[in-house]
mmCIF file of C-alpha atoms in Angstrom:
data_model
loop_
_atom_site.group_PDB
_atom_site.id
_atom_site.type_symbol
_atom_site.label_atom_id
_atom_site.label_comp_id
_atom_site.label_asym_id
_atom_site.label_seq_id
_atom_site.Cartn_x
_atom_site.Cartn_y
_atom_site.Cartn_z
ATOM 1 C CA LYS A 1 12.548 -14.005 3.310
ATOM 2 C CA ASN A 2 11.433 -10.459 4.090
ATOM 3 C CA GLN A 3 8.506 -10.361 6.506
ATOM 4 C CA VAL A 4 6.473 -7.779 8.369
ATOM 5 C CA GLU A 5 4.361 -8.842 11.330
ATOM 6 C CA GLN A 6 1.801 -6.535 12.915
ATOM 7 C CA SER A 7 0.055 -6.851 16.226
ATOM 8 C CA PRO A 8 -2.594 -6.927 17.393
ATOM 9 C CA GLN A 9 -4.690 -8.069 14.425
ATOM 10 C CA SER A 10 -7.591 -6.032 15.715
ATOM 11 C CA LEU A 11 -8.219 -3.619 18.538
ATOM 12 C CA ILE A 12 -11.274 -1.927 20.028
ATOM 13 C CA ILE A 13 -10.834 1.192 22.139
ATOM 14 C CA LEU A 14 -13.043 3.882 23.614
ATOM 15 C CA GLU A 15 -13.097 7.302 22.031
ATOM 16 C CA GLY A 16 -10.562 9.581 23.686
ATOM 17 C CA LYS A 17 -8.228 6.773 24.750
ATOM 18 C CA ASN A 18 -4.687 6.229 23.494
ATOM 19 C CA CYS A 19 -3.430 3.091 21.785
ATOM 20 C CA THR A 20 -0.219 1.642 20.383
ATOM 21 C CA LEU A 21 0.133 -0.621 17.366
ATOM 22 C CA GLN A 22 3.203 -2.775 16.813
ATOM 23 C CA CYS A 23 5.216 -3.732 13.764
ATOM 24 C CA ASN A 24 8.129 -6.201 13.743
ATOM 25 C CA TYR A 25 10.097 -6.795 10.604
ATOM 26 C CA THR A 26 12.815 -8.935 9.130
ATOM 27 C CA VAL A 27 13.668 -6.969 6.027
ATOM 28 C CA SER A 28 17.144 -6.538 4.683
ATOM 29 C CA PRO A 29 18.782 -4.329 3.675
ATOM 30 C CA PHE A 30 16.467 -1.861 5.402
ATOM 31 C CA SER A 31 15.694 1.364 3.597
ATOM 32 C CA ASN A 32 12.639 2.901 5.271
ATOM 33 C CA LEU A 33 9.453 2.108 7.172
ATOM 34 C CA ARG A 34 6.046 3.600 6.477
ATOM 35 C CA TRP A 35 2.733 3.592 8.277
ATOM 36 C CA TYR A 36 -0.467 3.892 6.267
ATOM 37 C CA LYS A 37 -4.073 4.375 7.317
ATOM 38 C CA GLN A 38 -6.673 2.613 5.193
ATOM 39 C CA ASP A 39 -10.373 3.273 5.590
ATOM 40 C CA THR A 40 -12.584 0.376 4.521
ATOM 41 C CA GLY A 41 -12.805 0.160 0.732
ATOM 42 C CA ARG A 42 -10.509 3.148 0.212
ATOM 43 C CA GLY A 43 -6.896 3.529 -0.804
ATOM 44 C CA PRO A 44 -4.229 3.755 1.936
ATOM 45 C CA VAL A 45 -3.048 7.182 3.046
ATOM 46 C CA SER A 46 0.519 7.754 4.171
ATOM 47 C CA LEU A 47 0.925 8.760 7.828
ATOM 48 C CA THR A 48 4.692 8.661 8.370
ATOM 49 C CA ILE A 49 7.890 7.607 6.650
ATOM 50 C CA MET A 50 11.054 6.901 8.655
ATOM 51 C CA THR A 51 14.541 6.146 7.451
ATOM 52 C CA PHE A 52 17.247 4.279 9.341
ATOM 53 C CA SER A 53 18.462 7.311 11.259
ATOM 54 C CA GLU A 54 15.051 8.462 12.506
ATOM 55 C CA ASN A 55 13.693 7.268 15.862
ATOM 56 C CA THR A 56 10.448 9.208 16.060
ATOM 57 C CA LYS A 57 8.162 10.988 13.661
ATOM 58 C CA SER A 58 4.836 12.639 14.369
ATOM 59 C CA ASN A 59 1.862 13.550 12.235
ATOM 60 C CA GLY A 60 -0.741 15.252 14.388
ATOM 61 C CA ARG A 61 -2.072 12.734 16.903
ATOM 62 C CA TYR A 62 -0.046 9.932 15.278
ATOM 63 C CA THR A 63 3.496 9.251 16.491
ATOM 64 C CA ALA A 64 5.633 6.523 14.985
ATOM 65 C CA THR A 65 8.806 5.162 16.549
ATOM 66 C CA LEU A 66 11.510 3.050 15.010
ATOM 67 C CA ASP A 67 14.151 0.884 16.684
ATOM 68 C CA ALA A 68 16.371 -0.302 13.859
ATOM 69 C CA ASP A 69 18.445 -2.461 16.218
ATOM 70 C CA THR A 70 15.504 -4.595 17.347
ATOM 71 C CA LYS A 71 13.686 -4.136 14.023
ATOM 72 C CA GLN A 72 10.545 -2.872 15.680
ATOM 73 C CA SER A 73 8.256 0.048 15.072
ATOM 74 C CA SER A 74 5.185 1.303 16.839
ATOM 75 C CA LEU A 75 2.398 3.696 15.970
ATOM 76 C CA HIS A 76 0.905 5.569 18.898
ATOM 77 C CA ILE A 77 -2.469 7.243 18.513
ATOM 78 C CA THR A 78 -3.321 9.885 21.074
ATOM 79 C CA ALA A 79 -6.819 10.942 22.128
ATOM 80 C CA SER A 80 -8.502 8.647 19.628
ATOM 81 C CA GLN A 81 -11.445 9.825 17.555
ATOM 82 C CA LEU A 82 -14.205 7.874 15.822
ATOM 83 C CA SER A 83 -12.579 8.757 12.493
ATOM 84 C CA ASP A 84 -9.454 6.840 13.526
ATOM 85 C CA SER A 85 -11.383 3.620 12.927
ATOM 86 C CA ALA A 86 -9.463 2.044 10.062
ATOM 87 C CA SER A 87 -6.751 -0.476 9.234
ATOM 88 C CA TYR A 88 -3.195 0.619 9.922
ATOM 89 C CA ILE A 89 -0.581 -0.914 7.689
ATOM 90 C CA CYS A 90 3.162 -1.100 8.280
ATOM 91 C CA VAL A 91 5.303 -1.229 5.138
ATOM 92 C CA VAL A 92 9.044 -1.814 5.107
ATOM 93 C CA SER A 93 11.204 -1.009 2.111
ATOM 94 C CA ALA A 94 14.440 -2.765 1.223
ATOM 95 C CA TRP A 95 16.937 -1.808 -1.404
ATOM 96 C CA ALA A 96 18.151 -4.693 -3.569
ATOM 97 C CA GLY A 97 18.939 -3.048 -6.861
ATOM 98 C CA SER A 98 15.446 -1.659 -6.765
ATOM 99 C CA TYR A 99 13.125 -0.898 -3.904
ATOM 100 C CA GLN A 100 11.216 -3.933 -2.612
ATOM 101 C CA LEU A 101 8.200 -3.290 -0.431
ATOM 102 C CA THR A 102 6.956 -5.743 2.169
ATOM 103 C CA PHE A 103 3.504 -5.083 3.608
ATOM 104 C CA GLY A 104 2.133 -6.140 6.950
ATOM 105 C CA LYS A 105 -1.420 -7.465 7.079
ATOM 106 C CA GLY A 106 -2.506 -4.486 9.135
ATOM 107 C CA THR A 107 -4.164 -3.827 12.471
ATOM 108 C CA LYS A 108 -7.882 -3.122 12.332
ATOM 109 C CA LEU A 109 -8.714 -0.418 14.848
ATOM 110 C CA SER A 110 -12.262 0.281 15.954
ATOM 111 C CA VAL A 111 -12.924 3.369 18.061
ATOM 112 C CA ILE A 112 -16.278 3.256 19.814
ATOM 113 C CA PRO A 113 -18.169 6.052 21.590
ATOM 114 C CA ASP B 1 -8.607 13.182 -2.895
ATOM 115 C CA SER B 2 -5.080 11.925 -3.639
ATOM 116 C CA GLY B 3 -5.028 13.136 -7.232
ATOM 117 C CA VAL B 4 -4.675 9.575 -8.546
ATOM 118 C CA THR B 5 -7.602 8.420 -10.671
ATOM 119 C CA GLN B 6 -8.588 4.881 -11.495
ATOM 120 C CA THR B 7 -11.193 3.566 -13.891
ATOM 121 C CA PRO B 8 -13.486 1.780 -13.754
ATOM 122 C CA LYS B 9 -14.604 1.820 -10.108
ATOM 123 C CA HIS B 10 -16.282 -1.542 -10.401
ATOM 124 C CA LEU B 11 -15.909 -4.372 -12.878
ATOM 125 C CA ILE B 12 -17.859 -7.614 -13.025
ATOM 126 C CA THR B 13 -16.791 -10.273 -15.469
ATOM 127 C CA ALA B 14 -16.692 -14.014 -15.984
ATOM 128 C CA THR B 15 -13.938 -16.559 -15.566
ATOM 129 C CA GLY B 16 -11.631 -16.843 -18.554
ATOM 130 C CA GLN B 17 -12.177 -13.253 -19.615
ATOM 131 C CA ARG B 18 -9.668 -10.421 -19.954
ATOM 132 C CA VAL B 19 -9.968 -6.940 -18.450
ATOM 133 C CA THR B 20 -7.961 -3.725 -18.439
ATOM 134 C CA LEU B 21 -7.696 -1.397 -15.469
ATOM 135 C CA ARG B 22 -6.556 2.156 -15.996
ATOM 136 C CA CYS B 23 -4.665 4.566 -13.755
ATOM 137 C CA SER B 24 -3.748 8.219 -14.131
ATOM 138 C CA PRO B 25 -1.063 9.344 -11.678
ATOM 139 C CA ARG B 26 -0.878 12.666 -9.896
ATOM 140 C CA SER B 27 0.372 15.481 -12.060
ATOM 141 C CA GLY B 28 4.171 15.384 -12.126
ATOM 142 C CA ASP B 29 4.554 11.920 -10.588
ATOM 143 C CA LEU B 30 6.828 9.631 -12.569
ATOM 144 C CA SER B 31 6.263 6.304 -10.792
ATOM 145 C CA VAL B 32 3.138 4.188 -10.903
ATOM 146 C CA TYR B 33 2.557 1.123 -8.741
ATOM 147 C CA TRP B 34 -0.087 -1.576 -8.888
ATOM 148 C CA TYR B 35 -1.374 -3.491 -5.864
ATOM 149 C CA GLN B 36 -3.888 -6.253 -5.283
ATOM 150 C CA GLN B 37 -5.913 -6.529 -2.083
ATOM 151 C CA SER B 38 -8.082 -9.597 -1.675
ATOM 152 C CA LEU B 39 -10.851 -9.818 0.913
ATOM 153 C CA ASP B 40 -9.350 -9.804 4.396
ATOM 154 C CA GLN B 41 -5.856 -9.955 2.929
ATOM 155 C CA GLY B 42 -3.066 -7.447 3.033
ATOM 156 C CA LEU B 43 -1.894 -5.396 0.115
ATOM 157 C CA GLN B 44 0.201 -7.320 -2.389
ATOM 158 C CA PHE B 45 2.619 -5.336 -4.501
ATOM 159 C CA LEU B 46 2.382 -6.312 -8.153
ATOM 160 C CA ILE B 47 4.609 -4.043 -10.223
ATOM 161 C CA GLN B 48 6.141 -0.573 -10.481
ATOM 162 C CA TYR B 49 6.848 1.575 -13.526
ATOM 163 C CA TYR B 50 9.069 4.619 -13.535
ATOM 164 C CA ASN B 51 8.915 7.029 -16.449
ATOM 165 C CA GLY B 52 7.739 4.330 -18.822
ATOM 166 C CA GLU B 53 10.136 1.589 -17.745
ATOM 167 C CA GLU B 54 9.481 -1.374 -15.467
ATOM 168 C CA ARG B 55 11.249 -0.600 -12.178
ATOM 169 C CA ALA B 56 10.327 -3.344 -9.735
ATOM 170 C CA LYS B 57 8.320 -6.526 -9.824
ATOM 171 C CA GLY B 58 6.434 -8.149 -6.988
ATOM 172 C CA ASN B 59 4.008 -11.046 -6.862
ATOM 173 C CA ILE B 60 2.549 -10.520 -10.302
ATOM 174 C CA LEU B 61 1.128 -13.555 -12.064
ATOM 175 C CA GLU B 62 2.156 -14.345 -15.633
ATOM 176 C CA ARG B 63 -1.509 -13.849 -16.631
ATOM 177 C CA PHE B 64 -1.183 -10.222 -15.561
ATOM 178 C CA SER B 65 0.753 -7.533 -17.390
ATOM 179 C CA ALA B 66 1.105 -3.788 -17.138
ATOM 180 C CA GLN B 67 2.565 -0.881 -19.006
ATOM 181 C CA GLN B 68 3.102 2.831 -18.568
ATOM 182 C CA PHE B 69 2.508 5.075 -21.551
ATOM 183 C CA PRO B 70 4.404 8.223 -22.630
ATOM 184 C CA ASP B 71 1.766 10.421 -20.937
ATOM 185 C CA LEU B 72 2.554 8.411 -17.754
ATOM 186 C CA HIS B 73 -0.842 6.807 -17.356
ATOM 187 C CA SER B 74 -0.738 3.085 -16.761
ATOM 188 C CA GLU B 75 -2.833 0.055 -17.556
ATOM 189 C CA LEU B 76 -2.998 -3.295 -15.809
ATOM 190 C CA ASN B 77 -4.175 -6.157 -17.989
ATOM 191 C CA LEU B 78 -5.603 -9.265 -16.353
ATOM 192 C CA SER B 79 -6.284 -12.266 -18.570
ATOM 193 C CA SER B 80 -7.686 -15.791 -18.214
ATOM 194 C CA LEU B 81 -9.426 -14.546 -15.106
ATOM 195 C CA GLU B 82 -10.101 -16.918 -12.225
ATOM 196 C CA LEU B 83 -12.448 -16.608 -9.262
ATOM 197 C CA GLY B 84 -9.452 -15.961 -7.035
ATOM 198 C CA ASP B 85 -8.592 -12.819 -8.979
ATOM 199 C CA SER B 86 -11.592 -11.074 -7.427
ATOM 200 C CA ALA B 87 -10.072 -8.260 -5.408
ATOM 201 C CA LEU B 88 -9.533 -4.539 -5.031
ATOM 202 C CA TYR B 89 -6.810 -3.327 -7.350
ATOM 203 C CA PHE B 90 -5.078 -0.144 -6.298
ATOM 204 C CA CYS B 91 -2.837 2.112 -8.277
ATOM 205 C CA ALA B 92 -0.448 4.481 -6.537
ATOM 206 C CA SER B 93 1.926 7.122 -7.812
ATOM 207 C CA SER B 94 4.992 8.854 -6.423
ATOM 208 C CA PRO B 95 7.147 11.723 -7.609
ATOM 209 C CA ARG B 96 10.359 9.747 -8.055
ATOM 210 C CA THR B 97 11.643 6.193 -8.049
ATOM 211 C CA GLY B 98 9.964 5.104 -4.840
ATOM 212 C CA GLY B 99 12.864 4.908 -2.459
ATOM 213 C CA GLY B 100 13.873 7.024 0.499
ATOM 214 C CA THR B 101 11.043 9.292 1.562
ATOM 215 C CA ASP B 102 9.225 9.201 -1.758
ATOM 216 C CA THR B 103 5.551 9.127 -0.683
ATOM 217 C CA GLN B 104 3.092 6.952 -2.565
ATOM 218 C CA TYR B 105 -0.364 8.369 -3.179
ATOM 219 C CA PHE B 106 -3.060 5.774 -3.678
ATOM 220 C CA GLY B 107 -6.051 5.925 -5.955
ATOM 221 C CA PRO B 108 -9.577 4.889 -4.919
ATOM 222 C CA GLY B 109 -9.187 1.405 -6.391
ATOM 223 C CA THR B 110 -11.033 -0.765 -8.887
ATOM 224 C CA ARG B 111 -13.162 -3.540 -7.428
ATOM 225 C CA LEU B 112 -13.002 -6.581 -9.698
ATOM 226 C CA THR B 113 -15.525 -9.363 -9.293
ATOM 227 C CA VAL B 114 -15.034 -12.551 -11.292
ATOM 228 C CA LEU B 115 -18.115 -14.774 -11.469
#
């Protein structure tokens, strides 16, 4: 069964600090991995998309890494801002005749002044 | 603003009733996806349509159905509603079939409350 596990479930950090969120998956056959940011009550917004051959992808202060061998990904947030407070969702796509998406439950990040 | 519109924003109804949620994708996008997000739960993929045809199916209940019309807007029909169907329902669209680096753009969601 395809699964995506994210850790930690929640995280509180001080404004200006860095943090790293983790995503482990057992999805086969792997197609791509996406990170989304979801503000409370709003729709998710895509941050990065990585295919099998990509190890790192950045989007401003967000940097995602992918290790396809260990089936792990991380999202690193640099110099956090209050507006980074949100849930971060890892989504892994598999190809099985059609694309099947498996969502993690997300990490809830709170950035405090 | 993602360019994806959903109506209505809020919907309150009673158990046993039927409702229809509507989604208009971004201009030019051919795929539409429906998701359910219950309180404190992750997003659950329900179904995808591509250019009018069902493309992929997730955890969609038999009481739920969807379709995509020739103008590419989509509707999600929920019938025989139960308390547990209370959730945020998101629609997303993407330019192509959804694979590779095809980005999904999410709408603002419809909050359904079943009393």
